[in-house]
């Protein structure tokens, strides 16, 4: 029995239809990310529920653990049940969870509702990246994943903007934000349901260079085997590399304003302006770098260059801590450059990870991205738990150098990624090539 009735395409869509479905996938990422945003109302929530910041941190970490496990499970389910059959109902369930947040009156109730929301959100997010892969041939995949990343980043802006505009209208009631979130999720989930579609299993098993050119497909005589995916050295290299890379990203997401306020004595509004500069340039370079990567059909050089630049700039930011008279503009420019460098690396990395997993078996994209979502949430738990202790002992200066060290580990791991370092001298011909098994395709690289 199907969980949700969806349109299933038996022919690969082109032009407008494909872009419409991709836009729905990005909108789904935005909704799933927005529903998890609680940072703008944390001070109000803590005061109303009479709980400490440490208790809130424990609640958040526990909920993230549940979400991380759900992400891995959800990724596997999207491969067996389909992407849309899971995503749309789960997005609607996030609305229910948001409405349930308005009934919370204790730390125990907060934990219960946030854990359920984290599970639902984690499973939904695990299906969005493979959906983007399904509808983005390799010639445009890095740019497509750059737009996918707009979801989490855009959600932070959306939550902050909505809170600043509407909290005064509701007497600073934190519950009002979850009513708004639930309503937004419910309405947009209906919009997505009527405009999205899934590829048939046969189409999901294909590897496409362009909309018309297939360069590989899975062998349908054997079922997909997860162990084949994790038997590949390149896949493990990706998993280890992004785990290390995410330490800095998650630190800035969770503690960016706090770090700036503590280290440079910035007011809350000024710290938010500095972080806005980081995210704005990050958004722009995600798309620009993705476009360049797709034009050149190169992933690894951009990943490596962006990562090295981000690590050096972060080390420079750490060196500024403790200096006298560091201007706000100086900090903002440094933060923006870090965001730009990270954007240059992230979109091409996502495309490379997708393609490396695709070369093993295109039918295991959901499983591969489920592992990625698991790692994102698991690393967030580690950062939540470890950062306060390191900062207490060594300050933010010490933690930033820990993050730089973690990012530096991405460099040797990236040497094991599959894919070219230089642009091929001859571009692939425009005529379609016959489908080949993934194993044969791998030998050509």
Short mmCIF file of C-alpha atoms in Angstrom, two decimals:
data_model
loop_
_atom_site.label_atom_id
_atom_site.label_comp_id
_atom_site.label_asym_id
_atom_site.label_seq_id
_atom_site.Cartn_x
_atom_site.Cartn_y
_atom_site.Cartn_z
CA UNK A 1 0.00 0.00 0.00
CA UNK A 2 1.39 3.42 -0.95
CA UNK A 3 2.03 5.93 1.78
CA UNK A 4 1.14 8.84 -0.47
CA UNK A 5 -0.24 8.98 -4.01
CA UNK A 6 2.25 10.72 -6.32
CA UNK A 7 2.86 11.17 -9.98
CA UNK A 8 5.56 8.77 -11.12
CA UNK A 9 7.38 9.71 -14.30
CA UNK A 10 8.40 7.01 -16.76
CA UNK A 11 10.20 9.46 -19.06
CA UNK A 12 12.90 11.86 -17.89
CA UNK A 13 11.51 15.41 -17.79
CA UNK A 14 13.22 18.23 -19.64
CA UNK A 15 13.39 22.01 -19.48
CA UNK A 16 10.53 23.65 -17.57
CA UNK A 17 9.05 20.55 -15.96
CA UNK A 18 12.39 19.44 -14.54
CA UNK A 19 13.16 22.91 -13.16
CA UNK A 20 9.71 23.10 -11.55
CA UNK A 21 10.26 19.81 -9.75
CA UNK A 22 13.74 20.90 -8.65
CA UNK A 23 12.29 24.13 -7.27
CA UNK A 24 9.77 22.09 -5.28
CA UNK A 25 12.63 20.01 -3.85
CA UNK A 26 14.45 23.19 -2.75
CA UNK A 27 11.20 24.51 -1.24
CA UNK A 28 10.86 21.24 0.69
CA UNK A 29 14.38 21.74 2.11
CA UNK A 30 13.44 25.27 3.15
CA UNK A 31 10.31 24.08 4.96
CA UNK A 32 12.05 21.20 6.72
CA UNK A 33 14.85 23.55 7.84
CA UNK A 34 12.48 26.35 8.87
CA UNK A 35 10.40 24.09 11.10
CA UNK A 36 13.50 23.27 13.16
CA UNK A 37 14.45 26.91 13.76
CA UNK A 38 14.14 27.76 17.44
CA UNK A 39 17.12 30.08 17.99
CA UNK A 40 15.17 33.38 17.61
CA UNK A 41 12.88 32.52 20.56
CA UNK A 42 15.27 30.65 22.88
CA UNK A 43 15.63 33.53 25.41
CA UNK A 44 11.84 33.88 25.65
CA UNK A 45 11.35 30.12 25.89
CA UNK A 46 13.92 29.68 28.66
CA UNK A 47 12.35 32.44 30.72
CA UNK A 48 8.81 31.13 30.26
CA UNK A 49 9.65 27.49 31.03
CA UNK A 50 12.09 28.39 33.85
CA UNK A 51 14.89 26.20 32.50
CA UNK A 52 18.62 26.90 32.27
CA UNK A 53 20.73 27.15 29.14
CA UNK A 54 22.53 23.92 30.06
CA UNK A 55 19.21 22.10 30.37
CA UNK A 56 18.17 23.46 27.00
CA UNK A 57 21.48 22.26 25.53
CA UNK A 58 20.87 18.76 26.87
CA UNK A 59 17.34 18.73 25.43
CA UNK A 60 18.60 19.91 22.04
CA UNK A 61 21.43 17.36 21.93
CA UNK A 62 19.10 14.48 22.85
CA UNK A 63 16.60 15.51 20.19
CA UNK A 64 19.38 15.72 17.60
CA UNK A 65 20.52 12.19 18.41
CA UNK A 66 17.02 10.92 17.67
CA UNK A 67 16.98 12.94 14.45
CA UNK A 68 20.37 11.62 13.37
CA UNK A 69 19.24 8.01 13.66
CA UNK A 70 16.01 8.82 11.84
CA UNK A 71 17.99 10.42 9.01
CA UNK A 72 19.89 7.23 8.27
CA UNK A 73 16.66 5.23 8.33
CA UNK A 74 14.86 7.81 6.19
CA UNK A 75 17.59 7.78 3.57
CA UNK A 76 17.24 4.04 3.12
CA UNK A 77 13.44 4.30 2.96
CA UNK A 78 13.60 6.84 0.14
CA UNK A 79 15.46 4.27 -1.96
CA UNK A 80 12.85 1.57 -1.35
CA UNK A 81 9.60 3.56 -1.16
CA UNK A 82 10.44 6.57 -3.32
CA UNK A 83 11.33 10.16 -2.44
CA UNK A 84 8.02 12.01 -2.68
CA UNK A 85 5.93 9.34 -0.96
CA UNK A 86 7.98 10.00 2.14
CA UNK A 87 8.77 13.73 1.86
CA UNK A 88 5.28 15.23 1.46
CA UNK A 89 3.55 13.40 4.35
CA UNK A 90 6.54 14.11 6.61
CA UNK A 91 6.44 17.81 5.76
CA UNK A 92 2.78 17.86 6.77
CA UNK A 93 3.68 16.10 10.02
CA UNK A 94 6.16 18.87 10.81
CA UNK A 95 3.20 21.25 10.88
CA UNK A 96 1.54 19.07 13.50
CA UNK A 97 4.76 19.07 15.56
CA UNK A 98 4.95 22.87 15.38
CA UNK A 99 1.39 23.18 16.64
CA UNK A 100 2.27 20.74 19.45
CA UNK A 101 5.09 23.09 20.52
CA UNK A 102 2.44 25.56 21.64
CA UNK A 103 1.32 23.06 24.32
CA UNK A 104 4.79 22.78 25.93
CA UNK A 105 5.03 23.93 29.55
CA UNK A 106 8.04 21.99 30.94
CA UNK A 107 11.49 20.73 30.01
CA UNK A 108 10.16 17.17 29.70
CA UNK A 109 7.43 18.22 27.29
CA UNK A 110 9.94 20.27 25.32
CA UNK A 111 12.19 17.23 24.97
CA UNK A 112 9.32 15.01 23.81
CA UNK A 113 8.06 17.41 21.14
CA UNK A 114 11.54 18.43 19.89
CA UNK A 115 12.59 14.79 19.65
CA UNK A 116 9.53 13.93 17.55
CA UNK A 117 10.08 16.98 15.34
CA UNK A 118 13.75 16.07 14.93
CA UNK A 119 12.83 12.54 13.84
CA UNK A 120 10.25 13.75 11.31
CA UNK A 121 12.51 16.53 10.05
CA UNK A 122 15.53 14.23 9.78
CA UNK A 123 13.65 11.68 7.68
CA UNK A 124 12.24 14.41 5.42
CA UNK A 125 15.62 16.08 4.89
CA UNK A 126 17.24 12.75 3.99
CA UNK A 127 14.93 12.49 0.98
CA UNK A 128 15.51 15.96 -0.46
CA UNK A 129 19.15 15.61 -1.58
CA UNK A 130 18.54 12.36 -3.53
CA UNK A 131 15.50 14.03 -5.12
CA UNK A 132 17.75 16.86 -6.32
CA UNK A 133 20.15 14.25 -7.69
CA UNK A 134 17.32 12.50 -9.55
CA UNK A 135 16.39 15.66 -11.44
CA UNK A 136 19.89 17.12 -12.01
CA UNK A 137 22.12 15.52 -14.66
CA UNK A 138 25.82 15.81 -14.00
CA UNK A 139 26.23 18.80 -16.30
CA UNK A 140 24.21 20.90 -13.83
CA UNK A 141 24.46 19.04 -10.54
CA UNK A 142 26.81 21.27 -8.54
CA UNK A 143 24.64 24.31 -9.23
CA UNK A 144 21.51 22.33 -8.32
CA UNK A 145 23.04 21.32 -4.98
CA UNK A 146 24.05 24.95 -4.45
CA UNK A 147 20.36 25.86 -4.63
CA UNK A 148 19.59 22.94 -2.28
CA UNK A 149 21.88 24.53 0.29
CA UNK A 150 19.81 27.70 0.10
CA UNK A 151 17.17 25.84 2.14
CA UNK A 152 19.07 25.61 5.46
CA UNK A 153 20.64 29.05 4.99
CA UNK A 154 17.38 30.67 3.90
CA UNK A 155 15.56 29.12 6.84
CA UNK A 156 17.83 30.96 9.29
CA UNK A 157 17.07 34.28 7.58
CA UNK A 158 13.36 33.50 7.36
CA UNK A 159 13.03 32.55 11.02
CA UNK A 160 14.91 35.65 12.20
CA UNK A 161 12.96 37.97 9.91
CA UNK A 162 9.55 36.57 10.79
CA UNK A 163 10.36 36.70 14.50
CA UNK A 164 11.54 40.31 14.35
CA UNK A 165 8.37 41.37 12.51
CA UNK A 166 5.75 39.36 14.36
CA UNK A 167 6.91 38.93 17.97
CA UNK A 168 5.90 42.52 18.88
CA UNK A 169 2.45 41.85 17.43
CA UNK A 170 1.93 38.90 19.80
CA UNK A 171 3.35 40.43 23.00
CA UNK A 172 6.66 38.56 22.55
CA UNK A 173 4.96 35.18 22.85
CA UNK A 174 7.37 32.48 21.63
CA UNK A 175 4.40 30.21 20.94
CA UNK A 176 3.23 32.55 18.17
CA UNK A 177 6.27 31.62 16.08
CA UNK A 178 5.39 27.94 16.09
CA UNK A 179 1.82 28.71 15.02
CA UNK A 180 3.26 30.66 12.09
CA UNK A 181 5.74 27.87 11.29
CA UNK A 182 3.00 25.24 11.35
CA UNK A 183 0.72 27.28 9.11
CA UNK A 184 3.52 27.98 6.61
CA UNK A 185 4.48 24.31 6.53
CA UNK A 186 0.92 23.15 5.99
CA UNK A 187 0.21 25.57 3.12
CA UNK A 188 3.50 25.02 1.30
CA UNK A 189 3.28 21.25 1.72
CA UNK A 190 0.01 21.33 -0.22
CA UNK A 191 1.68 23.45 -2.93
CA UNK A 192 4.54 20.96 -3.16
CA UNK A 193 2.18 17.97 -3.27
CA UNK A 194 0.46 19.31 -6.39
CA UNK A 195 3.65 20.28 -8.22
CA UNK A 196 6.16 17.53 -7.47
CA UNK A 197 6.73 14.12 -8.99
CA UNK A 198 8.94 11.08 -8.52
CA UNK A 199 11.01 9.21 -11.09
CA UNK A 200 10.17 5.58 -11.66
CA UNK A 201 12.67 3.11 -10.13
CA UNK A 202 13.99 2.40 -13.63
CA UNK A 203 14.78 6.07 -14.24
CA UNK A 204 16.32 6.52 -10.78
CA UNK A 205 18.71 3.70 -11.65
CA UNK A 206 20.16 5.65 -14.58
CA UNK A 207 23.21 7.91 -14.61
CA UNK A 208 22.71 11.00 -16.78
CA UNK A 209 25.38 13.34 -18.09
CA UNK A 210 22.77 15.60 -19.71
CA UNK A 211 18.99 15.40 -20.05
CA UNK A 212 19.41 13.37 -23.23
CA UNK A 213 22.67 11.51 -22.61
CA UNK A 214 22.79 8.44 -20.38
CA UNK A 215 26.26 7.19 -19.40
CA UNK A 216 25.31 4.32 -17.11
CA UNK A 217 22.59 2.44 -15.26
CA UNK A 218 22.26 -0.17 -12.55
CA UNK A 219 22.12 -3.87 -13.28
CA UNK A 220 18.47 -4.75 -12.61
CA UNK A 221 19.23 -8.48 -12.41
CA UNK A 222 20.58 -7.97 -8.88
CA UNK A 223 19.02 -5.95 -6.04
CA UNK A 224 20.93 -2.93 -4.67
CA UNK A 225 23.27 -3.83 -1.81
CA UNK A 226 24.22 -1.26 0.80
CA UNK A 227 27.49 -3.07 1.50
CA UNK A 228 28.60 -2.30 -2.06
CA UNK A 229 28.34 1.41 -1.30
CA UNK A 230 30.46 1.28 1.85
CA UNK A 231 32.98 -1.13 0.37
CA UNK A 232 34.26 1.79 -1.70
CA UNK A 233 37.24 3.71 -0.34
CA UNK A 234 36.04 6.93 -2.00
CA UNK A 235 32.70 6.85 -0.17
CA UNK A 236 34.41 6.44 3.21
CA UNK A 237 36.80 9.27 2.31
CA UNK A 238 33.80 11.52 1.63
CA UNK A 239 32.15 10.53 4.92
CA UNK A 240 35.28 11.23 6.99
CA UNK A 241 36.13 14.43 5.10
CA UNK A 242 32.73 16.08 5.44
CA UNK A 243 32.49 15.08 9.10
CA UNK A 244 35.65 17.10 9.75
CA UNK A 245 34.62 19.95 7.43
CA UNK A 246 31.26 20.39 9.15
CA UNK A 247 32.81 21.29 12.52
CA UNK A 248 33.40 24.91 11.49
CA UNK A 249 30.07 25.22 9.64
CA UNK A 250 28.05 23.92 12.59
CA UNK A 251 30.02 26.05 15.04
CA UNK A 252 29.12 29.18 13.11
CA UNK A 253 25.50 28.07 12.76
CA UNK A 254 25.02 27.35 16.47
CA UNK A 255 27.40 29.80 18.11
CA UNK A 256 28.34 32.42 15.51
CA UNK A 257 26.77 35.46 17.19
CA UNK A 258 27.76 34.28 20.66
CA UNK A 259 31.38 33.79 19.60
CA UNK A 260 31.57 37.27 18.05
CA UNK A 261 29.94 38.93 21.04
CA UNK A 262 32.25 37.20 23.54
CA UNK A 263 35.45 37.58 21.50
CA UNK A 264 35.11 41.12 20.17
CA UNK A 265 32.58 42.69 22.52
CA UNK A 266 30.00 43.20 19.80
CA UNK A 267 26.39 44.03 20.54
CA UNK A 268 23.85 41.36 19.58
CA UNK A 269 22.62 43.34 16.57
CA UNK A 270 26.16 43.99 15.31
CA UNK A 271 27.09 40.30 15.72
CA UNK A 272 24.04 39.37 13.65
CA UNK A 273 25.09 41.83 10.94
CA UNK A 274 28.53 40.21 10.77
CA UNK A 275 26.97 36.75 10.47
CA UNK A 276 24.63 38.08 7.79
CA UNK A 277 27.69 39.07 5.74
CA UNK A 278 28.97 35.50 6.14
CA UNK A 279 25.73 33.93 4.92
CA UNK A 280 25.15 36.38 2.06
CA UNK A 281 28.51 35.73 0.42
CA UNK A 282 28.14 32.02 1.19
CA UNK A 283 24.86 31.94 -0.74
CA UNK A 284 26.33 33.77 -3.71
CA UNK A 285 29.46 31.63 -4.02
CA UNK A 286 27.44 28.42 -3.72
CA UNK A 287 25.76 29.22 -7.02
CA UNK A 288 28.77 30.78 -8.76
CA UNK A 289 31.13 27.95 -7.78
CA UNK A 290 28.48 25.39 -8.72
CA UNK A 291 28.12 26.93 -12.15
CA UNK A 292 31.89 27.01 -12.70
CA UNK A 293 32.20 23.41 -11.49
CA UNK A 294 29.48 22.29 -13.89
CA UNK A 295 30.99 24.15 -16.85
CA UNK A 296 34.42 22.63 -16.23
CA UNK A 297 33.01 19.30 -15.00
CA UNK A 298 35.54 19.48 -12.18
CA UNK A 299 34.67 18.97 -8.52
CA UNK A 300 37.78 18.15 -6.52
CA UNK A 301 39.92 21.23 -7.33
CA UNK A 302 37.15 23.60 -6.20
CA UNK A 303 36.49 21.54 -3.05
CA UNK A 304 40.17 21.63 -2.13
CA UNK A 305 40.77 25.29 -2.97
CA UNK A 306 37.70 26.48 -1.06
CA UNK A 307 38.55 24.36 1.98
CA UNK A 308 42.17 25.53 2.17
CA UNK A 309 41.10 29.16 1.81
CA UNK A 310 38.42 28.77 4.52
CA UNK A 311 40.90 27.15 6.91
CA UNK A 312 43.49 29.92 6.43
CA UNK A 313 40.89 32.67 6.84
CA UNK A 314 39.50 31.03 9.99
CA UNK A 315 43.00 30.84 11.45
CA UNK A 316 43.36 34.56 10.69
CA UNK A 317 40.04 35.28 12.43
CA UNK A 318 41.24 33.35 15.47
CA UNK A 319 44.43 35.44 15.50
CA UNK A 320 42.35 38.62 15.71
CA UNK A 321 40.79 37.56 19.01
CA UNK A 322 42.41 39.42 21.88
CA UNK A 323 43.76 42.26 19.72
CA UNK A 324 42.82 45.81 20.56
CA UNK A 325 40.69 48.01 18.28
CA UNK A 326 39.66 45.46 15.65
CA UNK A 327 36.99 47.27 13.64
CA UNK A 328 33.56 45.81 12.97
CA UNK A 329 34.20 46.16 9.24
CA UNK A 330 37.43 44.18 9.52
CA UNK A 331 35.60 41.34 11.29
CA UNK A 332 32.69 41.46 8.83
CA UNK A 333 34.96 41.28 5.78
CA UNK A 334 36.91 38.38 7.28
CA UNK A 335 33.67 36.55 8.12
CA UNK A 336 32.26 37.17 4.65
CA UNK A 337 35.41 35.79 3.01
CA UNK A 338 35.18 32.66 5.17
CA UNK A 339 31.57 32.20 4.07
CA UNK A 340 32.54 32.72 0.43
CA UNK A 341 35.37 30.19 0.62
CA UNK A 342 33.13 27.59 2.27
CA UNK A 343 30.49 28.15 -0.42
CA UNK A 344 33.11 27.49 -3.12
CA UNK A 345 33.83 24.09 -1.59
CA UNK A 346 30.41 22.87 -0.55
CA UNK A 347 28.37 22.73 -3.77
CA UNK A 348 31.09 20.93 -5.79
CA UNK A 349 31.62 18.52 -2.86
CA UNK A 350 27.93 17.60 -2.82
CA UNK A 351 28.02 16.96 -6.57
CA UNK A 352 31.17 14.87 -6.23
CA UNK A 353 29.74 12.79 -3.37
CA UNK A 354 26.55 12.21 -5.32
CA UNK A 355 28.46 11.14 -8.43
CA UNK A 356 30.84 8.85 -6.54
CA UNK A 357 27.90 7.12 -4.83
CA UNK A 358 26.06 7.03 -8.16
CA UNK A 359 28.96 5.22 -9.79
CA UNK A 360 28.59 2.42 -7.23
CA UNK A 361 24.82 2.07 -7.69
CA UNK A 362 22.41 4.89 -8.64
CA UNK A 363 19.69 3.14 -6.65
CA UNK A 364 21.49 3.88 -3.36
CA UNK A 365 21.41 7.69 -3.49
CA UNK A 366 18.93 7.93 -0.63
CA UNK A 367 21.09 5.68 1.53
CA UNK A 368 24.19 7.76 0.80
CA UNK A 369 22.45 11.03 1.62
CA UNK A 370 20.84 9.52 4.69
CA UNK A 371 24.35 8.92 6.02
CA UNK A 372 25.25 12.53 5.21
CA UNK A 373 22.22 13.86 7.12
CA UNK A 374 23.04 11.53 10.01
CA UNK A 375 26.58 12.92 10.16
CA UNK A 376 25.34 16.52 10.06
CA UNK A 377 23.09 16.01 13.07
CA UNK A 378 25.60 13.81 14.91
CA UNK A 379 28.32 16.42 14.48
CA UNK A 380 25.91 19.08 15.74
CA UNK A 381 25.50 17.02 18.93
CA UNK A 382 29.28 16.83 19.34
CA UNK A 383 29.66 20.57 18.84
CA UNK A 384 26.84 21.32 21.28
CA UNK A 385 28.47 19.17 23.95
CA UNK A 386 32.17 19.93 23.40
CA UNK A 387 32.28 23.65 22.56
CA UNK A 388 31.29 24.98 26.02
CA UNK A 389 34.06 22.95 27.69
CA UNK A 390 36.78 23.95 25.22
CA UNK A 391 35.76 27.61 25.27
CA UNK A 392 35.75 27.63 29.06
CA UNK A 393 39.31 26.26 29.13
CA UNK A 394 40.91 27.85 26.06
CA UNK A 395 38.48 30.51 24.85
CA UNK A 396 36.99 30.90 21.39
CA UNK A 397 40.51 31.35 20.05
CA UNK A 398 41.27 27.75 21.04
CA UNK A 399 38.08 26.32 19.59
CA UNK A 400 38.54 28.06 16.25
CA UNK A 401 41.96 26.44 15.91
CA UNK A 402 40.34 23.07 16.70
CA UNK A 403 37.89 23.75 13.85
CA UNK A 404 40.78 24.72 11.55
CA UNK A 405 42.55 21.45 12.41
CA UNK A 406 39.39 19.48 11.60
CA UNK A 407 38.99 21.30 8.30
CA UNK A 408 42.62 20.61 7.43
CA UNK A 409 41.88 16.86 7.67
CA UNK A 410 39.54 17.32 4.70
CA UNK A 411 42.58 17.90 2.46
CA UNK A 412 44.23 14.43 2.64
CA UNK A 413 40.82 12.74 2.60
CA UNK A 414 39.87 14.60 -0.60
CA UNK A 415 42.79 12.96 -2.42
CA UNK A 416 40.80 9.72 -2.29
CA UNK A 417 37.70 11.18 -3.96
CA UNK A 418 37.00 9.87 -7.45
CA UNK A 419 36.95 12.27 -10.37
CA UNK A 420 39.39 14.29 -12.50
CA UNK A 421 41.72 17.02 -11.29
CA UNK A 422 42.03 18.64 -14.71
CA UNK A 423 39.51 19.42 -17.41
CA UNK A 424 39.48 16.81 -20.18
CA UNK A 425 41.04 18.04 -23.41
CA UNK A 426 38.07 16.84 -25.44
CA UNK A 427 34.49 17.42 -24.34
CA UNK A 428 32.05 14.53 -24.58
CA UNK A 429 30.18 14.35 -27.86
CA UNK A 430 26.56 15.44 -28.12
CA UNK A 431 25.25 12.11 -29.32
CA UNK A 432 23.81 9.78 -26.67
CA UNK A 433 25.95 6.88 -25.55
CA UNK A 434 24.57 3.42 -24.85
CA UNK A 435 23.84 2.59 -21.23
CA UNK A 436 26.56 0.66 -19.44
CA UNK A 437 26.73 -0.94 -16.04
CA UNK A 438 28.16 1.23 -13.26
CA UNK A 439 31.12 -1.08 -12.79
CA UNK A 440 32.10 -0.55 -16.42
CA UNK A 441 31.59 3.18 -16.03
CA UNK A 442 33.95 3.29 -13.06
CA UNK A 443 36.78 1.72 -15.02
CA UNK A 444 36.69 4.64 -17.45
CA UNK A 445 37.57 7.18 -14.72
#
